mmCIF file of C-alpha atoms and ligand atoms in Angstrom:
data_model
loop_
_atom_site.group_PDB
_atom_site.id
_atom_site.type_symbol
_atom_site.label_atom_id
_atom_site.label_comp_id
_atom_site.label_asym_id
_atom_site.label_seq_id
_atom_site.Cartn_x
_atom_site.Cartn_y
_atom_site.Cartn_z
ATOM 1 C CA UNK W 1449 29.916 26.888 -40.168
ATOM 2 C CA UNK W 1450 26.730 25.129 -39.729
ATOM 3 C CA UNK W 1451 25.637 24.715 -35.933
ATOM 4 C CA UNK W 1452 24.553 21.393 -36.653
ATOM 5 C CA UNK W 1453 27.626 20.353 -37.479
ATOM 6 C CA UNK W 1454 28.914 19.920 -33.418
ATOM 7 C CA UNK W 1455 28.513 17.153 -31.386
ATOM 8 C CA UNK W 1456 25.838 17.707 -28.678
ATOM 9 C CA UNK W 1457 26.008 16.174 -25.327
ATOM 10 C CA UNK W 1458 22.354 16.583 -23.262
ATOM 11 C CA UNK W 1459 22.888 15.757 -19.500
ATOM 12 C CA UNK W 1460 19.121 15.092 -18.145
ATOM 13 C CA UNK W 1461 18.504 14.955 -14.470
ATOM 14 C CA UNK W 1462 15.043 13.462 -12.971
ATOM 15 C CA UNK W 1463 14.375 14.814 -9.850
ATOM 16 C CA UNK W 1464 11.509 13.219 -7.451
ATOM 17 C CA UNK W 1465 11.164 11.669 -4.292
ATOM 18 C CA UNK W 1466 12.276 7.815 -4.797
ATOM 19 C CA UNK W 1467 14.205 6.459 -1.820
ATOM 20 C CA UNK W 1468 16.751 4.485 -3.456
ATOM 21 C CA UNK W 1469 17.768 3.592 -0.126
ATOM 22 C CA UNK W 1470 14.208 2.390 0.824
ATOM 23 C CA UNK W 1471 12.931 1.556 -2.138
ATOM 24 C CA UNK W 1472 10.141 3.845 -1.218
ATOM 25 C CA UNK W 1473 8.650 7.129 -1.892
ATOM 26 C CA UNK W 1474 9.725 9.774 0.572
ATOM 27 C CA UNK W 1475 8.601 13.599 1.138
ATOM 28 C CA UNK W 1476 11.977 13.544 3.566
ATOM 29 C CA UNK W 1477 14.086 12.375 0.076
ATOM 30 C CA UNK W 1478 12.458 14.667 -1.580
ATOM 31 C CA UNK W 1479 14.039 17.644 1.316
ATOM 32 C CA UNK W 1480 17.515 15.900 0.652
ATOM 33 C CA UNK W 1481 17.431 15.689 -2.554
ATOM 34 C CA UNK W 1482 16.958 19.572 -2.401
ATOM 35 C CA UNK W 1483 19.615 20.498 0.190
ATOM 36 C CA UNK W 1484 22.075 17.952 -0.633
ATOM 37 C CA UNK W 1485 21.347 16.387 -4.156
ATOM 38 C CA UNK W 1486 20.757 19.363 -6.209
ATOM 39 C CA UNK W 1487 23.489 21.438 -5.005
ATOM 40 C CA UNK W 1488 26.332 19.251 -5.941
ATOM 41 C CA UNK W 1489 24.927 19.070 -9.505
ATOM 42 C CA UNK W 1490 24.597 22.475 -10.071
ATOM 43 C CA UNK W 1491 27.934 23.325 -8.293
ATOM 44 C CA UNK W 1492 29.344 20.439 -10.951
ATOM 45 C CA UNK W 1493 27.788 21.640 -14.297
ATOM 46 C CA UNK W 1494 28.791 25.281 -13.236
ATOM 47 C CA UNK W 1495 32.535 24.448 -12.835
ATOM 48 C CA UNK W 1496 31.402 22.244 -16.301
ATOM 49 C CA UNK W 1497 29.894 25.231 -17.569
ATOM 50 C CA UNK W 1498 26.880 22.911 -18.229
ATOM 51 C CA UNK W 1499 23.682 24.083 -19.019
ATOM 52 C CA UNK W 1500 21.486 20.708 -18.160
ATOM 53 C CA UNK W 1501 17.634 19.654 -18.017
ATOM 54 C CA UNK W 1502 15.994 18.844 -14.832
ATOM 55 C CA UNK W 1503 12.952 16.955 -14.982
ATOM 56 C CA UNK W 1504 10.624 17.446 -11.908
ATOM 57 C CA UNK W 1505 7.946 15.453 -11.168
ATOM 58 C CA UNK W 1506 5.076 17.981 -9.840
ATOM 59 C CA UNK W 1507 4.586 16.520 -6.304
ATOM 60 C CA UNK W 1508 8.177 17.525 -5.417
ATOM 61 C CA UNK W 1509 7.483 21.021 -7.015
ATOM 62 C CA UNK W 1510 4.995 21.634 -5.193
ATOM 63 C CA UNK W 1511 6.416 20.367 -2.149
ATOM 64 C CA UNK W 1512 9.878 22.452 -2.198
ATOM 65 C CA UNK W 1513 9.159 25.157 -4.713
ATOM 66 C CA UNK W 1514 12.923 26.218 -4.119
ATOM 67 C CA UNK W 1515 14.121 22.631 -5.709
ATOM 68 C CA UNK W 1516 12.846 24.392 -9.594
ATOM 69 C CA UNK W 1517 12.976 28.059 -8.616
ATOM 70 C CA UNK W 1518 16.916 27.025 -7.810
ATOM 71 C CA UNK W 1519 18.169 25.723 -11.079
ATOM 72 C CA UNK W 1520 16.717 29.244 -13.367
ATOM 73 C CA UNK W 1521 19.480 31.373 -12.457
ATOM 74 C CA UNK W 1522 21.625 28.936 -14.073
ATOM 75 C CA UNK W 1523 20.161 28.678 -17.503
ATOM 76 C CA UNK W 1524 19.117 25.487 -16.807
ATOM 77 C CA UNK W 1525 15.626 24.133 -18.097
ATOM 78 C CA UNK W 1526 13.008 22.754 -16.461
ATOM 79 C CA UNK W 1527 10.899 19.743 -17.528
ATOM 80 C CA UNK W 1528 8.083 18.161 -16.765
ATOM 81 C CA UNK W 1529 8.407 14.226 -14.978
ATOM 82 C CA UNK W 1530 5.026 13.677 -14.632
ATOM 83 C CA UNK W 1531 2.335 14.381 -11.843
ATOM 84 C CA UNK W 1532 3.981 11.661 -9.575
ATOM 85 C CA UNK W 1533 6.356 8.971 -9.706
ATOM 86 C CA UNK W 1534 3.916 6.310 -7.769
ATOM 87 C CA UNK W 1535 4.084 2.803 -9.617
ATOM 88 C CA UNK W 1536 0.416 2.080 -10.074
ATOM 89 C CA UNK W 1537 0.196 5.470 -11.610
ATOM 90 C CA UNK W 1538 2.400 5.123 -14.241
ATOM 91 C CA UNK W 1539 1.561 6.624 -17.642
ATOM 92 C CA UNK W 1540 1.600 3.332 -19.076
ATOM 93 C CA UNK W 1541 -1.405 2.699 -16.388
ATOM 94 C CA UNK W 1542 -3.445 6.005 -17.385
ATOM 95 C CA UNK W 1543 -6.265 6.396 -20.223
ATOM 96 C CA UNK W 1544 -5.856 9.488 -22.476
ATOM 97 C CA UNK W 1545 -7.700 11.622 -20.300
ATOM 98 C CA UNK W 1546 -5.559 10.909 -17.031
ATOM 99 C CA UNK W 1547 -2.759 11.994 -18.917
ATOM 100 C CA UNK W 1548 -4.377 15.092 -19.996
ATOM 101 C CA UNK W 1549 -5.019 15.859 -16.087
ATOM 102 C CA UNK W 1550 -1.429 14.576 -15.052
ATOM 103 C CA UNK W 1551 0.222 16.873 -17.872
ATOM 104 C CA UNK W 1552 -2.199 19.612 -16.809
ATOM 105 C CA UNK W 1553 -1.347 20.083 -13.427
ATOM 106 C CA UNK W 1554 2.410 19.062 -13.386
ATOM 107 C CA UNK W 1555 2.891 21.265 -16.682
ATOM 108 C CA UNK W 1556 0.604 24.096 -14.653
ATOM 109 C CA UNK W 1557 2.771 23.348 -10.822
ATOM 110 C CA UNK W 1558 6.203 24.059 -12.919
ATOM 111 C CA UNK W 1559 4.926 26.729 -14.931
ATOM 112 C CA UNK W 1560 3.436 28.501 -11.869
ATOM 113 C CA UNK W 1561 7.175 28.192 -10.326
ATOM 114 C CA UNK W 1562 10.012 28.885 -12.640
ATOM 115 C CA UNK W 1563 7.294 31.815 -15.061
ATOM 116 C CA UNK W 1564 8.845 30.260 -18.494
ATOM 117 C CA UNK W 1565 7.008 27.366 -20.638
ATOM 118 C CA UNK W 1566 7.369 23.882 -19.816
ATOM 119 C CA UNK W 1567 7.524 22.025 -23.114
ATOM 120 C CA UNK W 1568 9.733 18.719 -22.167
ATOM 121 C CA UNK W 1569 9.124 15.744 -20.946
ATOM 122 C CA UNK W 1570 9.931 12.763 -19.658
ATOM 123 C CA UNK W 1571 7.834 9.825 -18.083
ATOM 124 C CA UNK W 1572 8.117 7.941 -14.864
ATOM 125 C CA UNK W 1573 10.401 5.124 -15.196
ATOM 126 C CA UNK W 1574 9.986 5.614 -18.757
ATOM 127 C CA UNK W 1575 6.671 3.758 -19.214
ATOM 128 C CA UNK W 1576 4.606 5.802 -21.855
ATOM 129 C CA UNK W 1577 1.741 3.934 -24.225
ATOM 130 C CA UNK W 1578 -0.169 4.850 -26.684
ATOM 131 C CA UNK W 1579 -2.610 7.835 -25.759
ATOM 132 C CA UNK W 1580 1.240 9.581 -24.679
ATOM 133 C CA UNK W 1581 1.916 11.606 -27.599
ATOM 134 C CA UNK W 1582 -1.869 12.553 -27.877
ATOM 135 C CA UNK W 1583 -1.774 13.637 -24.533
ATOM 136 C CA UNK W 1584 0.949 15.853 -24.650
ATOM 137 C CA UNK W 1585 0.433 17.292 -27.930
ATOM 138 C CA UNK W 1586 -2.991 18.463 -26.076
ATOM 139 C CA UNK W 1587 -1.227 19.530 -23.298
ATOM 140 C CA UNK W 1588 1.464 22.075 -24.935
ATOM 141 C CA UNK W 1589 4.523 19.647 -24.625
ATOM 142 C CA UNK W 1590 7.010 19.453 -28.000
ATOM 143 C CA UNK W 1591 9.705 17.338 -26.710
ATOM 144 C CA UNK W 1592 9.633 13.506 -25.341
ATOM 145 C CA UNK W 1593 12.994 12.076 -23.495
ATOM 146 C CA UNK W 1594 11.268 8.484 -22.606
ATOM 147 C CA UNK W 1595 12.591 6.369 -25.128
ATOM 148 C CA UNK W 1596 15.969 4.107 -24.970
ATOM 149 C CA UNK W 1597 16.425 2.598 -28.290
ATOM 150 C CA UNK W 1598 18.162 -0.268 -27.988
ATOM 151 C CA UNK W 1599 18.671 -0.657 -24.235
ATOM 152 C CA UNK W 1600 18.022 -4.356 -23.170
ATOM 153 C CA UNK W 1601 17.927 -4.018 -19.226
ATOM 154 C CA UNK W 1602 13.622 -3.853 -19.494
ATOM 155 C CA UNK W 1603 13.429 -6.484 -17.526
ATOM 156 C CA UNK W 1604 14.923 -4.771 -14.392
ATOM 157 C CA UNK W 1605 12.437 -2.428 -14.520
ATOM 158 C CA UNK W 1606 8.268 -1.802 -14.694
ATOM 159 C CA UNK W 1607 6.445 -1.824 -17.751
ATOM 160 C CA UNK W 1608 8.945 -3.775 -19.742
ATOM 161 C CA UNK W 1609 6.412 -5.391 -21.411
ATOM 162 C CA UNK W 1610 5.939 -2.286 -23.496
ATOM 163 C CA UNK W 1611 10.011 -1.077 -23.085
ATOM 164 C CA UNK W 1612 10.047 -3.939 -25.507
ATOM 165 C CA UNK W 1613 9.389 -1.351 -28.338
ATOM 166 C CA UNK W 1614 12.765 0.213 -27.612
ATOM 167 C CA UNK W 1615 13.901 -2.593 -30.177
ATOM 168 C CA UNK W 1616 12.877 -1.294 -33.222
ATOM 169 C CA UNK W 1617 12.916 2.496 -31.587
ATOM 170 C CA UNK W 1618 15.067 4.707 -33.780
ATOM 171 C CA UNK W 1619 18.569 6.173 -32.054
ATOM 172 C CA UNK W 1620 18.841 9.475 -34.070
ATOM 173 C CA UNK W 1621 16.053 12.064 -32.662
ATOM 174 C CA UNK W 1622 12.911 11.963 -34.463
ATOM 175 C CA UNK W 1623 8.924 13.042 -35.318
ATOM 176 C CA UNK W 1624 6.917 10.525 -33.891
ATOM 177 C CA UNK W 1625 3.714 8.309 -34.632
ATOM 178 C CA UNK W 1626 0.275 9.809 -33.683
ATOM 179 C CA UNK W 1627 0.149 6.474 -31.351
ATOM 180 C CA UNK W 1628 3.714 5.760 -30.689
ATOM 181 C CA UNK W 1629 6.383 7.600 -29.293
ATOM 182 C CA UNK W 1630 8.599 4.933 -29.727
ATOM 183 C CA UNK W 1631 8.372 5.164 -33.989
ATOM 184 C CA UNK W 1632 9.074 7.963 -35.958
ATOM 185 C CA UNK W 1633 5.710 9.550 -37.896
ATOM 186 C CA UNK W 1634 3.733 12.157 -38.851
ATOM 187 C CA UNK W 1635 3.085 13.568 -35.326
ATOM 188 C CA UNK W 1636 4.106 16.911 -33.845
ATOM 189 C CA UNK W 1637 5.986 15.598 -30.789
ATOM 190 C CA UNK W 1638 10.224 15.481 -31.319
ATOM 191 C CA UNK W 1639 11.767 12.585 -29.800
ATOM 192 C CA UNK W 1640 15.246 12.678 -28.052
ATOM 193 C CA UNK W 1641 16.352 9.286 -27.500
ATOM 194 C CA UNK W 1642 18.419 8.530 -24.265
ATOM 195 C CA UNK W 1643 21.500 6.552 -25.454
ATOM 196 C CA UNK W 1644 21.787 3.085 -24.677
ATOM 197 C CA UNK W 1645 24.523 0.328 -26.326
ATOM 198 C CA UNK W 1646 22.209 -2.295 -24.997
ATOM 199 C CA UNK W 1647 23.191 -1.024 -21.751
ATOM 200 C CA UNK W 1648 21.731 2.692 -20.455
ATOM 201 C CA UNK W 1649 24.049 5.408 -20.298
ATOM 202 C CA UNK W 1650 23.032 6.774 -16.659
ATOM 203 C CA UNK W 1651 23.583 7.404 -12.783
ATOM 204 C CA UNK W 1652 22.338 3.774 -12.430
ATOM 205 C CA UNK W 1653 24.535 2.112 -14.928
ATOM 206 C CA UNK W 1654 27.661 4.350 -13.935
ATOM 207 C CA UNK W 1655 27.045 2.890 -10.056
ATOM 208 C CA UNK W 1656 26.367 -0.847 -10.915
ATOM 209 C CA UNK W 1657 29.132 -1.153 -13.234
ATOM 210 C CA UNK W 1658 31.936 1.728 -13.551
ATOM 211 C CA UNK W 1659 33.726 -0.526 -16.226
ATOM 212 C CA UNK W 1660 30.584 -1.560 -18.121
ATOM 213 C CA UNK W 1661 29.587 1.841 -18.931
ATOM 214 C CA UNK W 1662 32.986 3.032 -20.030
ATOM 215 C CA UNK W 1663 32.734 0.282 -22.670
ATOM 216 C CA UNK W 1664 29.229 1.868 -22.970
ATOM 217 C CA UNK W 1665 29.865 5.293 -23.451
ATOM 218 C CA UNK W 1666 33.223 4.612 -25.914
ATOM 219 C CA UNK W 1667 31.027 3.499 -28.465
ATOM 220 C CA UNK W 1668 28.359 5.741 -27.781
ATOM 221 C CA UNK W 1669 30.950 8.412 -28.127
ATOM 222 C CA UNK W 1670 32.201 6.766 -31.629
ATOM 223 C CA UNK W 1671 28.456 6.828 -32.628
ATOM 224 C CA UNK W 1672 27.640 10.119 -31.792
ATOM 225 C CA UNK W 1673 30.739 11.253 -33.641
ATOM 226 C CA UNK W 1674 30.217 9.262 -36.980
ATOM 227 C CA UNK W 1675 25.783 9.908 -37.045
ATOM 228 C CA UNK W 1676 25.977 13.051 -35.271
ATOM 229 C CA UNK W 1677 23.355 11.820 -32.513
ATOM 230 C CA UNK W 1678 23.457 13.548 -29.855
ATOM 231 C CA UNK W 1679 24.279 12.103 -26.333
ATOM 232 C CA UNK W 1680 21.457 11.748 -23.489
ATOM 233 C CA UNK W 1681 22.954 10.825 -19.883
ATOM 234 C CA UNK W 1682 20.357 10.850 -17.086
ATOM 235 C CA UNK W 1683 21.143 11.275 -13.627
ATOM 236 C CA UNK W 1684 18.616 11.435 -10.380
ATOM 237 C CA UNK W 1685 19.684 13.736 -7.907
ATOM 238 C CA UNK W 1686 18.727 11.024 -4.987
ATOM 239 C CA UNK W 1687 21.225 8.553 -6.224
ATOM 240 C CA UNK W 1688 23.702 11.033 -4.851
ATOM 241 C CA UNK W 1689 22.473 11.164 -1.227
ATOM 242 C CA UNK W 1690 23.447 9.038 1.730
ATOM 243 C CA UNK W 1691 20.014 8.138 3.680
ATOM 244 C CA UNK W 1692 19.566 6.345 6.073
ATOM 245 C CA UNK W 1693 17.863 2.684 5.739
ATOM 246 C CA UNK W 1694 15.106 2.387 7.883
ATOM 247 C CA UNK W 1695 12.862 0.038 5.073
ATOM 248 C CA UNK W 1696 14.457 -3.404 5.359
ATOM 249 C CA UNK W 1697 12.554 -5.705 3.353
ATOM 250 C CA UNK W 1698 11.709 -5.593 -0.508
ATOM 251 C CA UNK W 1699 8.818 -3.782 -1.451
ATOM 252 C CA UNK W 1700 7.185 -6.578 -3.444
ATOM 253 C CA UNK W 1701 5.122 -4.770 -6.774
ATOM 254 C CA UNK W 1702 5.746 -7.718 -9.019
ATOM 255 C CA UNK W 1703 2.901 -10.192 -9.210
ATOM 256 C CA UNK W 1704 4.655 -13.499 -10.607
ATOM 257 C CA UNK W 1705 7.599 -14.769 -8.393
ATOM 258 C CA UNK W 1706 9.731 -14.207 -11.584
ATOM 259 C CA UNK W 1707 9.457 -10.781 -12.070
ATOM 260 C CA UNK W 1708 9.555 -10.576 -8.259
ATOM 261 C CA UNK W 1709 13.237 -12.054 -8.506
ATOM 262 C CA UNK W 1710 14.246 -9.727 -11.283
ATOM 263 C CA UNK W 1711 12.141 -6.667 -11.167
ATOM 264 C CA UNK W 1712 11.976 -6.385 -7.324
ATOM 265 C CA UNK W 1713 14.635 -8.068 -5.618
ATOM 266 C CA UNK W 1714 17.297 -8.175 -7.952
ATOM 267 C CA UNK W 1715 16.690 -4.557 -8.856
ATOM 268 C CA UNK W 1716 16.211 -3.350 -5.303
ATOM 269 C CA UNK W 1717 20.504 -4.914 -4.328
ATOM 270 C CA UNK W 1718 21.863 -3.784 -7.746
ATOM 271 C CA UNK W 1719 20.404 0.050 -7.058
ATOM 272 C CA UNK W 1720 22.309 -0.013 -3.743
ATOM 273 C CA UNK W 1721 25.830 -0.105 -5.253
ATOM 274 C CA UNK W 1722 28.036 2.798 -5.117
ATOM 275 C CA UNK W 1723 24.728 4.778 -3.866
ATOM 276 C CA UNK W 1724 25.092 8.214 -2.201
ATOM 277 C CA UNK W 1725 28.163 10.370 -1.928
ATOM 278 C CA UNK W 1726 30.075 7.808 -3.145
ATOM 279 C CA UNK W 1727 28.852 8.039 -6.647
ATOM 280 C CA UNK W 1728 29.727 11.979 -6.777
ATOM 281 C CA UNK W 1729 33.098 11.034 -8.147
ATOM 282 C CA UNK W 1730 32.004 8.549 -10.675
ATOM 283 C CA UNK W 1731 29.549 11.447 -12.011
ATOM 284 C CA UNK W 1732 32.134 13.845 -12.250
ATOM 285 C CA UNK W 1733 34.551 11.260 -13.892
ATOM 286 C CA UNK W 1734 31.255 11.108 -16.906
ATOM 287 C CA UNK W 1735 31.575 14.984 -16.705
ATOM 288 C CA UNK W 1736 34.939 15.126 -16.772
ATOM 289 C CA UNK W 1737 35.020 12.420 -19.981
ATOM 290 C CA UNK W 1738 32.476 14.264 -22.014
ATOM 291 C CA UNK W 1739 33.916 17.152 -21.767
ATOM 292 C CA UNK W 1740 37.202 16.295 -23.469
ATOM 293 C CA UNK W 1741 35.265 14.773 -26.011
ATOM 294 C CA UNK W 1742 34.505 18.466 -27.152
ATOM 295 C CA UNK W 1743 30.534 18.194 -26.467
ATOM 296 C CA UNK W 1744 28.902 21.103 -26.506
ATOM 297 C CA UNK W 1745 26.155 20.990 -23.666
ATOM 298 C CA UNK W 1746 22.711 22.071 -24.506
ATOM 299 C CA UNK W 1747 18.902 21.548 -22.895
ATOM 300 C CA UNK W 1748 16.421 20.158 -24.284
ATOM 301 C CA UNK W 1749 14.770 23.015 -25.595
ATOM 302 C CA UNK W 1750 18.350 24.356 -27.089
ATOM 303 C CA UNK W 1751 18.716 21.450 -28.913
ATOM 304 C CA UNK W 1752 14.991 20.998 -30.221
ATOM 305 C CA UNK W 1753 15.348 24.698 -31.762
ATOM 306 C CA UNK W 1754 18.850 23.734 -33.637
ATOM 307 C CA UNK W 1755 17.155 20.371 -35.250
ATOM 308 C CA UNK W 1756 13.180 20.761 -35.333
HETATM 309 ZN ZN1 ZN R 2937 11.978 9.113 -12.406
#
């Protein structure tokens, strides 16, 4: 039997030091996120038997070490989330050569950590433009997770001025264009989509709306099974920490009132829902689901060296 005849089910996990609670970056998340947020994942996909992707950003590497030294035992891989998750520093924000440096030094931070190559990678907030797959060809990186195809929520989020490219983006993995991560081409990076049915498949989504996304993920799960796609859920470890609130107004990024209202305010509520410990059972209820739907659960990596 041909292996590439199973259903695959990748379950991606960005870890960094967003404050969902504060809307804010925080090196005290980030020491949550390690003692709390990480261990009920990895207690989760072992009683799964899950072997997952965690995608670090390098200033939390290098802050707690332990938070990717942690998740190697495991079998799990380690990614690369960018150099830092700060909004003005987006990749969508940096020339070729920033990148270059960013993928450099996270790629270098990681490596330096867990001793194996880190060849995945996924961007802050998922804004990527067109120096991206130059930059991390350069760098050493094969694999790209920043593209939704098809998921129409941009406008809750930065950058969506490029996300708008996720129309036309392709939902089976794919090659990409030299210039476009978000086409397939003639380049050497290998795109994994993250599923979306217009709506994400993720830690978000599952919080907000608990009956949206199992509309979501039924015909995601029909898809996968008739095209053979496989499926992408991404969690954040922070969304499943309680913090405390000690930020109380809205961190305003957006510069027109509109995108204030939508991107910043609107954004900032919705997040809130079902945040903390309170979303560790709707995250094992996903678990839970895809594993009766017979998915076999491979990284990144795994499932670039079935299909490349
Ligand atoms: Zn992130």
């Amino acid at each position: 039997m041909s292996a590439k005849k199973e259903k695959y089910c990748l379950i991606t996990n960005d870890v960094e030091t967003t404050s969902l609670w504060n809307h804010i970056l925080s090196d005290k998340t980030g020491e949550i996120v390690l003692k709390e947020g990480m261990p009920v994942l990895l207690e989760a996909y072992k009683r799964y038997d899950i072997k997952a992707t965690f995608y670090f950003t390098g200033h939390i590497a290098k802050l707690y070490p332990d938070i990717v030294r942690m998740i190697v035992p495991d079998g799990h891989e380690v990614g690369c989330h960018g150099l830092t998750h700060e909004s003005d520093k987006a990749f969508d924000k940096l020339t070729l050569e920033q990148q270059i440096d960013h993928l450099t030094r996270s790629k270098e931070i990681l490596e330096n950590i867990c001793n194996q190559e880190v060849v995945s990678f996924r961007a802050p907030a998922l804004r990527i433009n067109q120096f991206t797959p130059e930059a991390l060809e350069k760098t050493g990186f094969l694999i790209d997770s920043s593209v939704a195809p098809q998921r129409m929520d941009m406008f809750l989020s930065f950058g969506s001025m490029n996300k708008l490219q996720w129309i036309f983006a392709p939902r089976q993995h794919y090659y990409t264009r030299e210039d476009n991560l978000t086409r397939s081409g003639s380049g050497k990076i290998f795109e994994i989509p993250i599923n979306a049915m217009f709506l994400p498949y993720t830690g978000t989504m599952m919080r907000i709306s608990p009956f949206m996304t199992k509309m979501t993920r039924y015909f995601l799960v029909k898809e996968t099974s008739l095209f053979k796609h496989p499926m992408v859920f991404l969690i954040h470890p922070n969304e499943l920490i309680d913090e405390e609130i000690t930020e109380t107004k809205v961190n305003r990024r957006a510069k027109n009132f509109f995108s204030y209202m939508l991107g910043d305010k609107l954004r900032y509520h919705l997040k809130l829902k079902n945040l903390g410990t309170k979303a560790i059972p709707l995250f094992e209820d996903q678990l839970e689901y895809l594993q009766k739907k017979n998915y076999a659960f491979v990284t990144t990596s795994q499932y670039y060296n079935i299909f490349k």
